[in-house]
């Protein structure tokens, strides 16, 4: 059954008519020729299809496009500045040789940008100490309805500093079958330690 | 995948009415489990009623000092919520032990409760599975059953429930608020998920068209001292072999109050009431903890592939409680030093 929707993809308004069965990933790749997000497993297990959906990292293979009518989608192809300068996270991947075949890379980069925004907003991970143990991590201004953090991640507590354990845990949803993890970690380490988010 | 109609109702009552009016209609939340099942052909709804944008995304403190969590609150937002992190770390820790950040950003609280088993036979249409196709048999009995249930299983199904969040909510005495054909009702989470019995195709007691609108947590002051431990095949992004949720209140060296639950052991999140009973009023020692675990696990009926889960569950329970006691001792020492 056809549905008429509009997606905002990498800054462009993209109206389209599609079958309700089309996932967001297939809409991007096959209907709109936005091929940065990749189809790895198509079952939400590999992270290759990760995009920023209304500012938050999301698996585009596990949502129907029709359910995202009106959404803002940013893929790895939409991250460069207007004059073509790569995003700092893309630059860090290049400088640290954080890829081999490159298939998982667009998903890794979108995921990393989502991760930086989440950490800046104080979102914990499984590697983050509990508040009671953290002694003073609990910053002011938290609570429901607190102002939104960067890129849509809701500010709740003080920013989380991303050490290696944090980065590993927070990037565990993105698999790399070439095993470039060591250099992906290196690429993200500088950003995490300095709290750079963009 | 068969063609389906898509609806986005404006309020919960309209959503419920739409599903009731259409045979083969299903609610769509974050979709992280349902979309996958539609791709695999496990379920074939003819209509999706999208509830993900209904105004059920608020987390509010209740008059009684508890928390009301809207059904469409994202798992990541609940895990990061300061009230949750402060008053019941067990829930935040359980959420953060589940899935991946991308999935937690999408998955809803209501959907998390309704996610289905990861039994490989349930997901493989070429095999027998009473949960997927009632009456077809259970390929896991006598097959690969390393991940499967040791408590409360039946001859028809030995699947486990995959949620971490629900295990934590169980020790918090959570209640599920629903809106259905008969109006609103509130169910204790402990009675929400079913044991398989002879009808393993039914995971919960929900009726067709009944929508989860919220989860309520009562005030439980001692849940400030609570923990979740998940044992799995890899350090992140894997389902539990065994998990333990616990909240503990001590009085001197004695257990005053306790809540315990297991994940990964049964068709539903397993509240360990026998172990709780054995520990209330008992000395908070490793010996009591081990005894309590043995009391709970006496009913375990492991299969060929999962006998390891029984000692793993016992040891994890003991370890979690030991950690909570040590944490309590540390807090007490700190306070004494402050008093000086």
Coordinates of C-alpha atoms in Angstrom, one line a residue:
Chain A
X1 CA 0.0 0.0 0.0
X2 CA 1.5 3.3 -1.1
X3 CA 2.1 6.2 1.2
X4 CA 3.2 9.7 0.4
X5 CA 5.8 11.1 2.8
X6 CA 8.5 13.7 3.0
X7 CA 12.0 13.1 4.4
X8 CA 14.5 15.8 5.1
X9 CA 17.8 14.1 4.1
X10 CA 21.2 15.7 4.6
X11 CA 19.5 19.2 4.4
X12 CA 17.3 18.5 1.4
X13 CA 13.5 18.1 1.4
X14 CA 12.8 14.8 -0.4
X15 CA 9.1 14.0 -1.0
X16 CA 8.4 10.5 -2.2
X17 CA 5.7 7.9 -2.6
X18 CA 6.5 4.4 -1.4
X19 CA 5.1 1.1 -0.3
X20 CA 4.5 1.0 3.5
X21 CA 6.8 -2.0 3.6
X22 CA 9.9 0.0 2.6
X23 CA 12.4 0.5 5.5
X24 CA 14.0 3.9 6.0
X25 CA 17.3 2.3 4.8
X26 CA 15.8 1.1 1.6
X27 CA 14.1 4.4 1.0
X28 CA 17.4 6.2 1.4
X29 CA 19.4 3.8 -0.8
X30 CA 17.0 2.6 -3.4
X31 CA 14.5 5.4 -3.8
X32 CA 16.7 8.5 -3.0
X33 CA 20.1 7.2 -4.1
X34 CA 21.6 8.2 -0.7
X35 CA 23.9 5.2 -0.4
X36 CA 26.1 6.3 2.5
X37 CA 24.1 4.1 5.0
X38 CA 25.0 0.5 4.3
X39 CA 22.9 -2.7 4.5
X40 CA 25.0 -5.1 6.5
X41 CA 22.7 -7.6 8.3
X42 CA 19.4 -5.9 7.8
X43 CA 18.3 -7.2 11.2
X44 CA 19.7 -4.6 13.6
X45 CA 22.7 -6.5 14.6
X46 CA 25.6 -4.8 12.9
X47 CA 25.1 -1.0 12.9
X48 CA 26.2 -0.4 9.3
X49 CA 22.9 1.4 8.5
X50 CA 23.2 3.9 11.4
X51 CA 22.0 7.4 10.6
X52 CA 21.1 10.4 12.8
X53 CA 17.3 10.5 12.9
X54 CA 16.1 13.8 14.4
X55 CA 19.5 14.1 15.9
X56 CA 19.8 10.7 17.5
X57 CA 21.7 7.7 16.2
X58 CA 19.3 5.1 15.0
X59 CA 19.3 1.9 12.9
X60 CA 17.6 2.8 9.6
X61 CA 17.0 -0.9 8.8
X62 CA 14.6 -1.4 11.7
X63 CA 12.1 1.4 11.0
X64 CA 9.6 1.7 8.2
X65 CA 10.0 4.9 6.2
X66 CA 6.3 5.7 6.4
X67 CA 6.7 5.9 10.2
X68 CA 9.4 8.6 9.8
X69 CA 7.3 11.1 7.6
X70 CA 8.7 14.6 8.3
X71 CA 11.9 13.4 10.0
X72 CA 15.3 15.0 9.7
X73 CA 17.8 12.3 8.5
X74 CA 21.5 13.0 8.5
X75 CA 23.8 10.4 6.9
X76 CA 27.5 10.2 6.7
X77 CA 27.2 11.9 3.2
X78 CA 25.7 15.0 4.8
X79 CA 28.3 15.7 7.4
X80 CA 30.9 17.7 5.4
X81 CA 30.8 21.5 5.7
X82 CA 29.4 23.6 2.8
X83 CA 32.9 23.9 1.2
X84 CA 33.4 20.1 1.4
X85 CA 35.6 20.0 4.5
X86 CA 35.1 16.7 6.2
X87 CA 33.4 16.6 9.6
X88 CA 36.0 16.4 12.4
X89 CA 35.0 12.8 13.2
X90 CA 35.5 11.9 9.5
X91 CA 38.9 13.7 9.6
X92 CA 39.9 11.7 12.7
X93 CA 39.0 8.5 11.0
X94 CA 41.2 9.4 8.0
X95 CA 44.1 10.5 10.2
X96 CA 44.0 7.4 12.3
X97 CA 43.5 5.0 9.5
X98 CA 40.3 3.8 11.2
X99 CA 39.0 1.6 8.4
X100 CA 40.1 -1.1 6.0
X101 CA 37.3 -1.9 3.5
X102 CA 35.2 1.0 4.6
X103 CA 31.8 -0.7 4.4
X104 CA 30.9 -0.1 8.1
X105 CA 32.5 3.4 8.2
X106 CA 29.5 5.6 7.4
X107 CA 27.6 3.8 10.2
X108 CA 30.6 4.1 12.6
X109 CA 30.9 7.8 11.9
X110 CA 27.2 8.6 12.4
X111 CA 27.2 6.4 15.5
X112 CA 30.3 8.2 16.9
X113 CA 28.7 11.6 16.4
X114 CA 25.6 10.4 18.2
X115 CA 27.8 9.1 21.0
X116 CA 29.6 12.4 21.4
X117 CA 26.3 14.2 21.7
X118 CA 24.9 11.7 24.2
X119 CA 28.1 11.9 26.4
X120 CA 27.9 15.7 26.3
X121 CA 24.3 15.5 27.5
X122 CA 25.3 13.3 30.4
X123 CA 23.7 10.1 29.1
X124 CA 25.4 7.2 31.0
X125 CA 26.5 3.9 29.5
X126 CA 27.1 0.5 31.0
X127 CA 30.7 1.7 31.6
X128 CA 29.6 4.8 33.5
X129 CA 29.8 4.7 37.3
X130 CA 26.5 5.0 39.2
X131 CA 25.7 8.5 40.5
X132 CA 26.1 7.4 44.1
X133 CA 29.6 6.1 43.4
X134 CA 30.6 9.0 41.3
X135 CA 30.9 11.7 43.9
X136 CA 29.8 15.0 42.4
X137 CA 29.2 13.8 38.8
X138 CA 25.5 14.7 39.3
X139 CA 25.5 18.2 37.9
X140 CA 22.8 20.9 38.4
X141 CA 19.9 21.4 36.1
X142 CA 19.0 17.8 35.6
X143 CA 15.4 16.5 35.7
X144 CA 12.5 16.0 33.5
X145 CA 11.9 18.9 31.2
X146 CA 15.5 20.1 31.5
X147 CA 16.8 21.9 28.4
X148 CA 17.7 19.7 25.5
X149 CA 21.4 19.0 24.8
X150 CA 23.1 19.2 21.5
X151 CA 21.6 17.2 18.7
X152 CA 18.5 16.2 20.5
X153 CA 20.0 14.1 23.3
X154 CA 18.3 15.3 26.5
X155 CA 20.6 17.0 29.0
X156 CA 20.2 15.1 32.3
X157 CA 23.4 15.2 34.2
X158 CA 27.0 16.5 33.8
X159 CA 28.8 15.5 30.6
X160 CA 30.5 12.1 30.7
X161 CA 34.2 12.0 29.9
X162 CA 34.8 9.3 27.3
X163 CA 37.7 7.1 28.3
X164 CA 38.6 3.9 26.3
X165 CA 36.2 1.8 28.3
X166 CA 33.3 4.3 27.6
X167 CA 34.1 4.5 23.9
X168 CA 34.3 0.7 23.5
X169 CA 31.0 0.2 25.3
X170 CA 29.2 3.0 23.5
X171 CA 30.4 1.9 20.1
X172 CA 29.6 -1.8 20.6
X173 CA 26.5 -1.5 18.4
X174 CA 28.8 -1.0 15.3
X175 CA 30.6 -4.1 14.1
X176 CA 33.7 -4.0 11.9
X177 CA 34.5 -7.3 10.3
X178 CA 37.9 -6.0 9.2
X179 CA 38.7 -5.5 12.8
X180 CA 39.7 -1.8 12.6
X181 CA 38.5 -1.3 16.2
X182 CA 41.9 -0.3 17.5
X183 CA 42.2 2.6 15.2
X184 CA 38.5 3.5 15.5
X185 CA 39.2 3.8 19.2
X186 CA 42.2 6.0 18.5
X187 CA 40.2 8.2 16.2
X188 CA 37.5 8.7 18.9
X189 CA 39.9 9.0 21.9
X190 CA 40.9 12.6 21.2
X191 CA 37.3 13.7 20.7
X192 CA 36.2 11.9 23.8
X193 CA 38.9 13.1 26.1
X194 CA 38.5 16.7 25.1
X195 CA 34.7 16.6 24.9
X196 CA 34.6 17.9 21.4
X197 CA 31.2 17.2 20.0
X198 CA 31.1 18.6 16.5
Chain B
X1 CA 6.2 -9.4 3.9
X2 CA 2.6 -9.0 3.1
X3 CA 1.2 -5.5 2.3
X4 CA -0.1 -3.6 5.3
X5 CA -1.9 -0.4 6.0
X6 CA -0.4 2.2 8.2
X7 CA -2.2 4.4 10.6
X8 CA -1.0 7.1 13.0
X9 CA -3.9 7.8 15.5
X10 CA -3.9 11.0 17.5
X11 CA -4.6 9.6 21.0
X12 CA -4.5 6.3 22.9
X13 CA -8.3 5.7 22.7
X14 CA -8.3 6.1 19.0
X15 CA -5.3 3.7 18.7
X16 CA -7.1 1.1 20.8
X17 CA -10.3 1.4 18.8
X18 CA -8.4 1.2 15.5
X19 CA -6.7 -2.1 16.5
X20 CA -10.0 -3.6 17.9
X21 CA -11.8 -2.6 14.7
X22 CA -9.3 -4.3 12.4
X23 CA -8.5 -8.0 12.6
X24 CA -4.8 -8.5 12.0
X25 CA -3.9 -5.0 13.2
X26 CA -0.9 -4.5 15.6
X27 CA 0.5 -1.6 17.5
X28 CA 3.8 -0.2 16.3
X29 CA 6.1 1.3 18.9
X30 CA 9.8 1.8 18.2
X31 CA 9.6 -1.2 16.0
X32 CA 13.0 -2.7 16.7
X33 CA 11.6 -6.1 17.3
X34 CA 8.3 -6.0 15.3
X35 CA 9.9 -4.8 12.1
X36 CA 12.5 -7.5 12.2
X37 CA 9.8 -10.1 12.9
X38 CA 7.8 -8.9 9.9
X39 CA 10.9 -9.2 7.7
X40 CA 11.4 -12.8 8.9
X41 CA 7.8 -13.6 8.4
X42 CA 7.2 -14.5 12.1
X43 CA 4.3 -12.2 12.3
X44 CA 2.2 -10.7 9.4
X45 CA 0.1 -7.8 10.5
X46 CA -2.3 -6.4 7.9
X47 CA -2.3 -3.0 9.6
X48 CA 0.2 -1.1 11.8
X49 CA -1.2 1.4 14.2
X50 CA 1.8 3.6 15.1
X51 CA 1.7 4.6 18.8
X52 CA 5.2 5.9 19.0
X53 CA 4.2 9.5 18.7
X54 CA 1.3 9.4 21.1
X55 CA 1.7 11.8 24.1
X56 CA 2.9 9.0 26.3
X57 CA 6.5 10.1 26.5
X58 CA 6.6 11.8 29.9
X59 CA 8.3 10.6 33.0
X60 CA 6.7 12.1 36.1
X61 CA 7.0 11.7 39.8
X62 CA 3.8 10.5 41.5
X63 CA 2.1 12.0 44.5
X64 CA 3.1 8.8 46.4
X65 CA 6.8 9.4 45.8
X66 CA 7.1 6.9 43.0
X67 CA 7.5 7.3 39.2
X68 CA 5.1 7.1 36.3
X69 CA 6.9 6.2 33.0
X70 CA 5.0 6.8 29.8
X71 CA 4.9 3.8 27.5
X72 CA 6.7 5.6 24.6
X73 CA 9.6 6.9 26.7
X74 CA 12.8 5.7 24.9
X75 CA 15.0 3.2 26.7
X76 CA 18.0 5.5 26.6
X77 CA 16.0 8.5 28.1
X78 CA 14.8 6.3 31.0
X79 CA 18.3 5.0 31.6
X80 CA 19.6 8.6 31.8
X81 CA 16.8 9.9 34.0
X82 CA 18.3 11.4 37.2
X83 CA 15.4 10.1 39.3
X84 CA 16.0 6.6 38.1
X85 CA 19.8 6.8 38.5
X86 CA 19.5 8.1 42.0
X87 CA 16.5 6.1 43.4
X88 CA 16.8 2.8 41.6
X89 CA 20.1 2.3 39.9
X90 CA 19.1 -1.3 39.2
X91 CA 16.7 0.0 36.4
X92 CA 19.2 2.3 34.8
X93 CA 21.9 -0.4 34.9
X94 CA 19.6 -3.0 33.4
X95 CA 18.5 -0.7 30.5
X96 CA 22.2 0.1 29.8
X97 CA 23.0 -3.6 29.8
X98 CA 20.5 -4.2 27.0
X99 CA 20.8 -3.9 23.2
X100 CA 23.0 -1.1 21.7
X101 CA 22.8 2.7 22.0
X102 CA 21.1 2.9 18.6
X103 CA 18.4 0.4 19.6
X104 CA 18.0 2.1 23.0
X105 CA 17.4 5.4 21.3
X106 CA 14.5 3.8 19.3
X107 CA 13.0 1.2 21.6
X108 CA 10.2 2.2 23.9
X109 CA 9.4 1.1 27.4
X110 CA 6.1 -0.5 26.4
X111 CA 7.8 -2.3 23.5
X112 CA 10.6 -3.6 25.7
X113 CA 8.0 -5.4 27.9
X114 CA 6.4 -6.9 24.7
X115 CA 9.6 -8.0 23.0
X116 CA 9.6 -11.7 22.1
X117 CA 12.0 -14.5 22.8
X118 CA 15.3 -14.8 20.9
X119 CA 15.0 -18.6 20.7
X120 CA 16.6 -19.4 17.3
X121 CA 13.8 -21.8 16.5
X122 CA 11.2 -19.1 17.1
X123 CA 12.9 -17.0 14.5
X124 CA 13.4 -19.9 12.0
X125 CA 10.3 -20.6 10.0
X126 CA 11.6 -24.0 8.9
X127 CA 11.6 -25.5 12.4
X128 CA 8.9 -26.5 14.9
X129 CA 7.9 -23.9 17.4
X130 CA 4.8 -23.8 19.5
X131 CA 5.2 -20.2 20.3
X132 CA 5.3 -19.2 16.6
X133 CA 2.9 -21.9 15.3
X134 CA 0.9 -23.5 18.1
X135 CA 0.8 -27.3 17.9
X136 CA 3.9 -27.6 15.7
X137 CA 6.2 -28.8 18.6
X138 CA 9.4 -27.5 20.2
X139 CA 12.6 -27.9 18.3
X140 CA 14.6 -26.6 21.3
X141 CA 13.7 -29.6 23.4
X142 CA 16.3 -32.1 22.3
X143 CA 17.9 -29.4 20.1
X144 CA 20.1 -26.4 20.8
X145 CA 19.0 -25.2 24.2
X146 CA 22.0 -23.5 25.7
X147 CA 20.1 -20.2 26.0
X148 CA 16.9 -21.7 27.3
X149 CA 14.8 -21.9 30.4
X150 CA 15.6 -23.8 33.6
X151 CA 12.7 -22.5 35.6
X152 CA 8.9 -22.6 34.9
X153 CA 9.3 -24.2 31.4
X154 CA 6.8 -26.7 30.0
X155 CA 6.9 -29.6 27.6
X156 CA 5.6 -27.2 25.0
X157 CA 8.2 -24.4 25.2
X158 CA 11.5 -23.7 26.9
X159 CA 12.1 -20.2 25.6
X160 CA 13.3 -17.4 27.8
X161 CA 12.2 -13.8 28.0
X162 CA 14.9 -11.5 26.7
X163 CA 14.3 -8.2 28.5
X164 CA 16.7 -6.8 31.0
X165 CA 14.5 -3.8 31.9
X166 CA 11.6 -6.0 33.0
X167 CA 13.8 -7.9 35.4
X168 CA 14.8 -4.7 37.1
X169 CA 11.2 -3.4 37.1
X170 CA 10.1 -6.6 38.8
X171 CA 12.2 -6.0 41.9
X172 CA 10.8 -2.5 41.9
X173 CA 7.3 -3.8 42.3
X174 CA 6.3 -2.1 39.0
X175 CA 2.7 -2.1 37.7
X176 CA 1.7 -1.9 34.0
X177 CA -1.1 0.5 33.1
X178 CA -3.1 -0.4 30.0
X179 CA -6.0 0.9 28.0
X180 CA -8.1 -1.7 26.3
X181 CA -11.6 -2.7 25.2
X182 CA -12.7 -2.7 28.8
X183 CA -11.1 0.7 29.7
X184 CA -8.0 1.3 31.8
X185 CA -6.6 -1.3 34.1
X186 CA -3.4 -1.6 36.2
X187 CA -1.6 -5.0 36.4
X188 CA 1.3 -5.9 38.7
X189 CA 4.2 -6.6 36.4
X190 CA 4.7 -9.9 38.3
X191 CA 1.4 -11.1 36.7
X192 CA 1.9 -9.5 33.3
X193 CA 4.1 -12.1 31.6
X194 CA 2.9 -15.7 31.4
X195 CA 4.6 -19.0 31.9
X196 CA 4.4 -21.1 28.7
X197 CA 2.1 -24.0 30.0
X198 CA 0.2 -25.3 27.0
X199 CA -0.2 -21.9 25.3
X200 CA 3.3 -20.6 24.8
X201 CA 2.1 -18.4 21.9
X202 CA 0.8 -16.0 24.5
X203 CA 3.7 -14.1 26.1
X204 CA 1.5 -11.8 28.3
X205 CA -2.0 -11.5 29.7
X206 CA -2.8 -8.6 27.3
X207 CA -5.9 -8.9 25.1
X208 CA -6.1 -7.9 21.4
X209 CA -6.3 -4.2 21.2
X210 CA -5.0 -3.6 24.8
X211 CA -2.3 -0.9 24.8
X212 CA 0.3 -0.3 27.4
X213 CA 0.2 3.4 28.3
X214 CA 2.6 3.6 31.3
X215 CA 4.6 1.7 33.9
X216 CA 4.3 2.8 37.5
X217 CA 7.0 2.4 40.1
X218 CA 5.9 2.8 43.7
X219 CA 8.2 4.5 46.2
X220 CA 10.8 2.0 47.4
X221 CA 13.4 3.8 49.4
X222 CA 15.8 0.9 49.8
X223 CA 16.0 0.5 46.0
X224 CA 18.6 3.2 46.2
X225 CA 20.8 0.3 47.1
X226 CA 20.2 -1.9 44.2
X227 CA 22.1 -3.5 41.4
X228 CA 21.8 -5.4 38.1
X229 CA 24.4 -7.9 36.9
X230 CA 24.2 -9.5 33.4
X231 CA 26.3 -12.5 32.5
X232 CA 26.7 -12.9 28.8
X233 CA 28.9 -14.4 26.1
X234 CA 30.5 -11.0 25.2
X235 CA 31.0 -7.9 27.3
X236 CA 28.4 -5.8 25.4
X237 CA 25.5 -6.1 23.0
X238 CA 24.5 -9.6 23.8
X239 CA 21.5 -11.2 25.5
X240 CA 21.8 -12.6 29.1
X241 CA 22.7 -16.1 29.9
X242 CA 21.8 -15.2 33.4
X243 CA 21.0 -11.9 35.0
X244 CA 20.3 -10.8 38.6
X245 CA 18.4 -7.8 39.8
X246 CA 18.5 -7.0 43.5
X247 CA 17.6 -4.4 46.0
X248 CA 18.7 -4.7 49.6
X249 CA 18.0 -3.1 53.0
X250 CA 20.2 -4.0 55.9
X251 CA 19.7 -3.4 59.6
X252 CA 23.0 -4.0 61.3
X253 CA 24.2 -7.2 59.8
X254 CA 20.8 -8.5 59.1
X255 CA 18.6 -8.4 55.9
X256 CA 15.6 -6.3 56.7
X257 CA 14.1 -6.1 53.2
X258 CA 15.1 -7.6 49.9
X259 CA 13.9 -7.9 46.3
X260 CA 15.4 -10.4 43.9
X261 CA 14.8 -11.4 40.3
X262 CA 16.5 -13.5 37.6
X263 CA 16.6 -12.9 33.9
X264 CA 17.6 -15.5 31.3
X265 CA 16.2 -18.4 33.3
X266 CA 12.5 -18.5 32.4
X267 CA 9.7 -17.7 30.0
X268 CA 9.2 -14.5 32.0
X269 CA 11.3 -12.3 34.2
X270 CA 11.6 -14.5 37.4
X271 CA 10.9 -12.9 40.8
X272 CA 12.8 -15.0 43.3
X273 CA 10.3 -14.9 46.1
X274 CA 11.5 -18.1 47.8
X275 CA 15.0 -16.7 48.0
X276 CA 13.6 -13.4 49.3
X277 CA 11.7 -15.2 52.0
X278 CA 14.7 -17.2 53.0
X279 CA 16.7 -14.0 53.4
X280 CA 14.3 -11.7 55.3
X281 CA 15.6 -11.5 58.8
X282 CA 18.6 -13.6 58.1
X283 CA 22.2 -12.6 58.6
X284 CA 23.7 -10.8 55.5
X285 CA 26.3 -13.4 55.0
X286 CA 27.6 -15.3 52.0
X287 CA 26.3 -18.5 53.6
X288 CA 22.7 -17.2 53.8
X289 CA 22.9 -15.9 50.2
X290 CA 24.0 -19.2 48.9
X291 CA 21.3 -21.0 50.8
X292 CA 18.7 -18.6 49.5
X293 CA 19.8 -19.1 45.9
X294 CA 19.7 -22.9 46.4
X295 CA 16.1 -22.6 47.8
X296 CA 15.0 -20.7 44.7
X297 CA 16.9 -22.9 42.2
X298 CA 15.8 -26.2 43.7
X299 CA 13.0 -26.3 41.2
X300 CA 15.4 -25.8 38.2
X301 CA 15.0 -28.4 35.5
X302 CA 18.0 -27.9 33.2
X303 CA 18.2 -29.4 29.7
X304 CA 21.3 -30.9 27.9
X305 CA 22.7 -27.6 26.9
X306 CA 22.0 -25.3 29.8
X307 CA 22.8 -27.1 33.1
X308 CA 25.6 -24.4 33.6
X309 CA 22.9 -21.8 34.2
X310 CA 22.0 -23.2 37.6
X311 CA 25.4 -22.7 39.3
X312 CA 25.9 -19.5 37.2
X313 CA 22.6 -18.1 38.6
X314 CA 23.5 -19.1 42.2
X315 CA 27.0 -17.6 42.0
X316 CA 25.8 -14.4 40.3
X317 CA 23.1 -13.9 43.0
X318 CA 25.7 -14.4 45.8
X319 CA 28.1 -12.0 44.1
X320 CA 25.6 -9.3 43.5
X321 CA 24.4 -9.4 47.2
X322 CA 28.0 -9.5 48.5
X323 CA 28.6 -6.3 46.4
X324 CA 25.5 -4.6 47.8
X325 CA 26.5 -5.5 51.4
X326 CA 30.1 -4.2 50.8
X327 CA 28.7 -1.0 49.3
X328 CA 26.5 -0.6 52.4
X329 CA 29.5 -1.1 54.6
X330 CA 31.4 1.6 52.7
X331 CA 28.5 4.0 53.0
X332 CA 28.3 3.4 56.8
X333 CA 32.1 3.9 57.2
X334 CA 32.0 7.1 55.2
X335 CA 29.1 8.4 57.4
X336 CA 31.0 7.6 60.6
X337 CA 34.0 9.5 59.4
X338 CA 31.8 12.5 58.5
X339 CA 30.3 12.4 62.0
X340 CA 33.8 12.8 63.5

